[in-house]
Amino acid sequence: MAADVQRRVLRSTREIGMMRRAGLLVWQSHQAAARLVRPGVTTGELDKAIADTFQAADATPLFLGYPGKTPFPAVSCISVNEELVHGIPGDRQLADGDIVSIDTGARLDGWCGDAAVTHAVGTIDTKAHKLLTVTQGVLNLAIELMATKKMWSEVAREMQDYVESHKFSVVTDMVGHGIGQQMHEPPQVPNYYHESWVREDDFDLRPGVILAIEPMVNVGTHQLRHLSDHWTAVTKDNSLSAHFEHTVALTKDGPRRLTGPPDANEKADLPEWLQDEGQWFRW
Ligand code: MG
């Protein structure tokens, strides 16, 4: 556990405030996409709503051009059903009963926000509904536990236990991350407990730590494979997968969702269509 303390950066209150601005914009972009989610909409249309939100704020999309075998070609990752993450938006129309994960991030005035949600499209079956509830539940649990646990591994262990107690599996090949002026910064933030990781890379939780926490949960196996587009990760057994993420700061007053909804003062700066809380997609 010694190595770790060097690897995570502690941010000042001012820096957390800057990241909140970026995070609130990311929240807003998710709201723009959420209100379009219905059978018949294309994943490209959802991506455009997010891109337009970032453009209007003069923010830099973090996913567009992300380096890989081919640079990522869109502003968001949109992954349907058995697709876990990194799906490429395009002409695919969503169908009644699908689940769709939307993941995006932006940099505003030098600071980053990153968040993901999985939506139900129309009416979904009981299993899919339970998957969304458990995945959102394990993210909420992790955020809550940041307030009371000393080391991240203690949080990760409870996350894994929670998911497995619902007979689902937690993805181990992909993890959350530190975030600041770059989207991906140390430390790695796993959603499961693993001895060797704990020995080498565990880190302590104290005010100023900012993490992108992003559990991915599968109905079947935790294993995954990649499609030939070089990006899309799908479950190896084609079972459903869900993904929820928030950028979270641990402050002296406890965990704060930097990509969460506005409080009363912040609301004043939002566009008119977002003034009505009843319209918000909550996660
Ligand atoms: Mg992330």
Coordinates of C-alpha atoms and ligand atoms in Angstrom, one line a residue:
M1 CA 0.0 0.0 0.0
A2 CA 3.0 2.3 0.1
A3 CA 3.2 3.0 -3.6
D4 CA -0.2 4.4 -3.9
V5 CA -0.2 7.5 -1.9
Q6 CA 2.2 9.0 -4.4
R7 CA -0.1 8.1 -7.3
R8 CA -3.2 9.9 -6.4
V9 CA -3.3 13.7 -6.6
L10 CA -5.2 15.7 -4.0
R11 CA -7.2 18.6 -5.5
S12 CA -7.9 22.0 -3.8
T13 CA -11.3 23.3 -3.2
R14 CA -10.8 25.8 -6.0
E15 CA -9.8 22.9 -8.4
I16 CA -12.8 20.9 -7.4
G17 CA -14.9 23.9 -8.2
M18 CA -13.4 24.1 -11.7
M19 CA -14.0 20.4 -12.2
R20 CA -17.6 20.9 -11.1
R21 CA -18.2 23.3 -14.0
A22 CA -16.9 20.6 -16.4
G23 CA -18.9 18.0 -14.6
L24 CA -22.1 19.9 -14.7
L25 CA -21.7 20.4 -18.5
V26 CA -21.3 16.6 -18.8
W27 CA -24.4 16.1 -16.8
Q28 CA -26.2 18.5 -19.1
S29 CA -25.1 16.7 -22.2
H30 CA -26.5 13.5 -20.7
Q31 CA -29.8 15.2 -20.1
A32 CA -29.8 16.3 -23.8
A33 CA -29.3 12.7 -24.9
A34 CA -31.7 11.2 -22.3
R35 CA -34.7 13.1 -23.5
L36 CA -34.2 11.7 -27.0
V37 CA -34.0 8.0 -25.9
R38 CA -36.9 6.1 -27.4
P39 CA -37.5 3.3 -29.9
G40 CA -36.5 4.5 -33.4
V41 CA -33.8 7.1 -32.4
T42 CA -30.4 6.4 -33.8
T43 CA -27.3 6.2 -31.6
G44 CA -25.8 8.9 -34.0
E45 CA -28.7 11.3 -33.0
L46 CA -27.9 10.8 -29.3
D47 CA -24.2 11.5 -30.0
K48 CA -25.1 14.7 -31.9
A49 CA -27.2 16.0 -28.9
I50 CA -24.1 15.5 -26.7
A51 CA -21.7 17.1 -29.3
D52 CA -24.0 20.1 -29.7
T53 CA -24.1 20.6 -25.9
F54 CA -20.3 20.7 -25.7
Q55 CA -20.0 22.9 -28.7
A56 CA -22.4 25.5 -27.3
A57 CA -20.2 25.7 -24.2
D58 CA -16.9 25.8 -26.1
A59 CA -15.8 22.7 -24.4
T60 CA -13.5 20.0 -25.8
P61 CA -15.0 16.6 -26.2
L62 CA -12.6 14.1 -24.7
F63 CA -13.7 10.9 -26.5
L64 CA -13.5 12.3 -30.1
G65 CA -10.1 11.2 -31.6
Y66 CA -9.1 9.2 -28.5
P67 CA -6.1 7.3 -29.6
G68 CA -6.5 3.6 -30.4
K69 CA -5.8 1.3 -33.4
T70 CA -8.1 3.8 -35.1
P71 CA -8.9 7.1 -33.3
F72 CA -12.3 7.0 -31.7
P73 CA -14.7 8.6 -34.2
A74 CA -17.4 10.2 -32.0
V75 CA -18.1 12.4 -29.0
S76 CA -19.7 9.6 -26.9
C77 CA -19.5 5.9 -26.6
I78 CA -22.9 4.3 -27.1
S79 CA -23.3 0.6 -26.4
V80 CA -26.4 -1.4 -26.8
N81 CA -27.5 -4.6 -24.9
E82 CA -24.6 -7.0 -24.9
E83 CA -22.2 -4.2 -25.8
L84 CA -20.4 -3.2 -22.6
V85 CA -18.5 0.0 -23.5
H86 CA -16.8 1.8 -26.4
G87 CA -19.7 1.3 -28.9
I88 CA -19.5 3.7 -31.9
P89 CA -22.6 5.8 -32.5
G90 CA -24.1 5.7 -36.0
D91 CA -27.2 4.6 -37.9
R92 CA -28.4 1.9 -35.5
Q93 CA -31.9 2.5 -34.4
L94 CA -32.8 1.7 -30.8
A95 CA -35.6 -0.8 -30.4
D96 CA -38.2 -1.3 -27.7
G97 CA -36.7 -3.4 -25.0
D98 CA -33.1 -2.4 -25.6
I99 CA -30.8 -1.0 -23.0
V100 CA -28.4 1.7 -24.1
S101 CA -25.3 2.8 -22.3
I102 CA -24.0 6.4 -23.0
D103 CA -20.6 7.4 -21.9
T104 CA -19.1 10.8 -22.5
G105 CA -16.7 13.4 -21.2
A106 CA -15.5 17.0 -21.9
R107 CA -12.8 19.4 -20.9
L108 CA -13.9 22.9 -19.9
D109 CA -11.4 25.6 -19.1
G110 CA -8.7 22.9 -18.6
W111 CA -10.6 20.5 -16.4
C112 CA -12.4 17.3 -17.2
G113 CA -15.6 15.5 -16.4
D114 CA -16.6 12.0 -17.4
A115 CA -19.9 10.2 -16.8
A116 CA -22.0 7.3 -18.1
V117 CA -25.6 6.0 -17.7
T118 CA -27.6 3.1 -19.1
H119 CA -31.1 3.8 -20.2
A120 CA -34.1 1.6 -20.7
V121 CA -35.5 2.0 -24.2
G122 CA -39.3 1.7 -24.1
T123 CA -40.3 -1.3 -22.0
I124 CA -37.6 -3.6 -20.8
D125 CA -37.9 -7.1 -19.3
T126 CA -37.5 -7.9 -15.6
K127 CA -33.9 -9.1 -15.9
A128 CA -32.8 -6.0 -17.8
H129 CA -34.5 -3.8 -15.2
K130 CA -32.8 -5.6 -12.4
L131 CA -29.5 -5.2 -14.1
L132 CA -29.9 -1.4 -14.4
T133 CA -31.0 -1.2 -10.7
V134 CA -28.1 -3.2 -9.5
T135 CA -25.5 -1.3 -11.6
Q136 CA -26.8 2.0 -10.5
G137 CA -27.0 0.7 -7.0
V138 CA -23.4 -0.4 -6.9
L139 CA -22.3 3.0 -8.1
N140 CA -24.3 4.7 -5.4
L141 CA -22.9 2.3 -2.8
A142 CA -19.3 3.1 -3.9
I143 CA -19.9 6.8 -3.6
E144 CA -21.5 6.4 -0.2
L145 CA -18.6 4.2 1.1
M146 CA -16.0 6.8 0.1
A147 CA -17.1 8.7 3.1
T148 CA -16.4 5.9 5.6
K149 CA -13.7 3.6 4.2
K150 CA -10.0 4.3 4.5
M151 CA -8.7 2.5 1.4
W152 CA -10.3 2.1 -2.0
S153 CA -9.9 -1.7 -1.8
E154 CA -12.4 -1.7 1.0
V155 CA -14.9 0.0 -1.3
A156 CA -14.1 -2.3 -4.2
R157 CA -14.6 -5.4 -2.1
E158 CA -18.1 -4.3 -1.1
M159 CA -18.9 -3.4 -4.7
Q160 CA -18.0 -6.9 -5.9
D161 CA -20.0 -8.5 -3.0
Y162 CA -23.0 -6.4 -3.8
V163 CA -23.0 -7.3 -7.5
E164 CA -22.4 -11.0 -6.9
S165 CA -25.1 -11.1 -4.2
H166 CA -27.5 -10.2 -7.0
K167 CA -26.1 -13.1 -9.1
F168 CA -24.5 -10.8 -11.7
S169 CA -20.8 -10.4 -12.5
V170 CA -18.6 -7.4 -12.3
V171 CA -16.3 -6.7 -15.2
T172 CA -12.6 -6.9 -14.2
D173 CA -10.9 -6.1 -17.5
M174 CA -11.9 -2.4 -17.3
V175 CA -11.7 -0.1 -14.4
G176 CA -12.4 3.5 -13.3
H177 CA -9.7 6.1 -13.1
G178 CA -8.4 9.3 -11.5
I179 CA -9.4 12.4 -13.4
G180 CA -8.3 16.0 -13.4
Q181 CA -6.7 18.0 -16.2
Q182 CA -6.6 14.8 -18.1
M183 CA -9.5 12.4 -18.4
H184 CA -7.4 9.3 -17.5
E185 CA -5.0 9.9 -14.6
P186 CA -3.7 7.6 -12.0
P187 CA -4.8 5.8 -9.9
Q188 CA -6.7 2.9 -11.5
V189 CA -10.1 2.4 -9.7
P190 CA -11.2 -1.2 -9.9
N191 CA -14.7 -2.3 -9.0
Y192 CA -13.6 -5.7 -7.5
Y193 CA -11.1 -7.0 -5.0
H194 CA -7.9 -8.5 -6.1
E195 CA -5.0 -9.3 -3.8
S196 CA -2.1 -8.3 -6.1
W197 CA -3.8 -5.0 -7.0
V198 CA -4.3 -4.3 -3.4
R199 CA -0.6 -5.0 -2.6
E200 CA 0.7 -2.8 -5.4
D201 CA -1.8 -0.2 -6.2
D202 CA -4.3 0.4 -3.4
F203 CA -4.7 4.1 -2.3
D204 CA -6.2 5.9 0.6
L205 CA -9.4 8.0 0.5
R206 CA -9.1 11.6 1.8
P207 CA -10.4 15.0 1.0
G208 CA -9.2 16.1 -2.4
V209 CA -9.3 12.7 -4.1
I210 CA -11.2 12.8 -7.4
L211 CA -12.2 9.6 -9.1
A212 CA -14.2 8.5 -12.1
I213 CA -16.0 5.5 -10.6
E214 CA -17.6 3.3 -13.3
P215 CA -18.8 -0.2 -12.5
M216 CA -19.8 -2.4 -15.5
V217 CA -22.0 -5.3 -14.6
N218 CA -23.0 -8.3 -16.7
V219 CA -25.9 -10.7 -16.5
G220 CA -23.6 -13.6 -17.5
T221 CA -19.9 -14.0 -17.6
H222 CA -17.6 -11.2 -16.7
Q223 CA -15.5 -11.9 -19.7
L224 CA -15.5 -9.8 -22.8
R225 CA -14.4 -9.7 -26.4
H226 CA -13.8 -6.9 -28.9
L227 CA -15.6 -6.4 -32.2
S228 CA -13.6 -5.9 -35.5
D229 CA -14.3 -2.1 -35.3
H230 CA -11.3 -2.1 -32.8
W231 CA -13.5 -0.3 -30.2
T232 CA -16.7 -2.0 -29.2
A233 CA -16.4 -4.4 -26.2
V234 CA -19.1 -7.0 -25.9
T235 CA -19.8 -9.7 -23.3
K236 CA -18.2 -13.0 -24.3
D237 CA -21.6 -14.8 -23.9
N238 CA -23.6 -12.0 -25.4
S239 CA -25.5 -11.4 -22.1
L240 CA -26.7 -7.9 -21.3
S241 CA -24.3 -5.4 -19.8
A242 CA -24.8 -2.1 -18.0
H243 CA -22.5 0.8 -17.1
F244 CA -23.0 3.7 -14.7
E245 CA -20.3 6.3 -14.0
H246 CA -19.8 9.5 -12.0
T247 CA -16.9 11.8 -11.5
V248 CA -16.8 12.1 -7.7
A249 CA -14.7 14.4 -5.4
L250 CA -14.2 13.5 -1.8
T251 CA -14.5 16.8 0.0
K252 CA -14.3 17.7 3.7
D253 CA -18.1 17.5 3.7
G254 CA -18.1 14.1 2.1
P255 CA -18.4 12.7 -1.5
R256 CA -19.7 15.1 -4.1
R257 CA -20.9 14.0 -7.5
L258 CA -19.2 16.4 -9.9
T259 CA -21.2 15.1 -12.8
G260 CA -24.4 15.1 -10.8
P261 CA -27.5 17.4 -11.0
P262 CA -27.3 21.2 -10.1
D263 CA -28.1 22.5 -6.7
A264 CA -30.3 25.6 -6.3
N265 CA -27.6 28.2 -7.1
E266 CA -26.3 26.3 -10.1
K267 CA -29.7 25.9 -11.6
A268 CA -29.9 29.5 -12.5
D269 CA -27.3 29.1 -15.2
L270 CA -29.0 26.2 -17.0
P271 CA -31.0 26.5 -20.2
E272 CA -34.7 26.9 -19.8
W273 CA -35.5 23.3 -20.8
L274 CA -33.4 22.1 -17.9
Q275 CA -35.1 24.3 -15.3
D276 CA -37.8 21.7 -14.7
E277 CA -36.4 19.0 -12.3
G278 CA -39.3 16.7 -13.3
Q279 CA -37.6 16.3 -16.7
W280 CA -34.2 15.3 -15.4
F281 CA -32.8 11.9 -15.9
R282 CA -31.5 10.9 -12.4
W283 CA -28.5 8.7 -11.7
Ligands
MG1 MG -14.4 6.9 -17.4

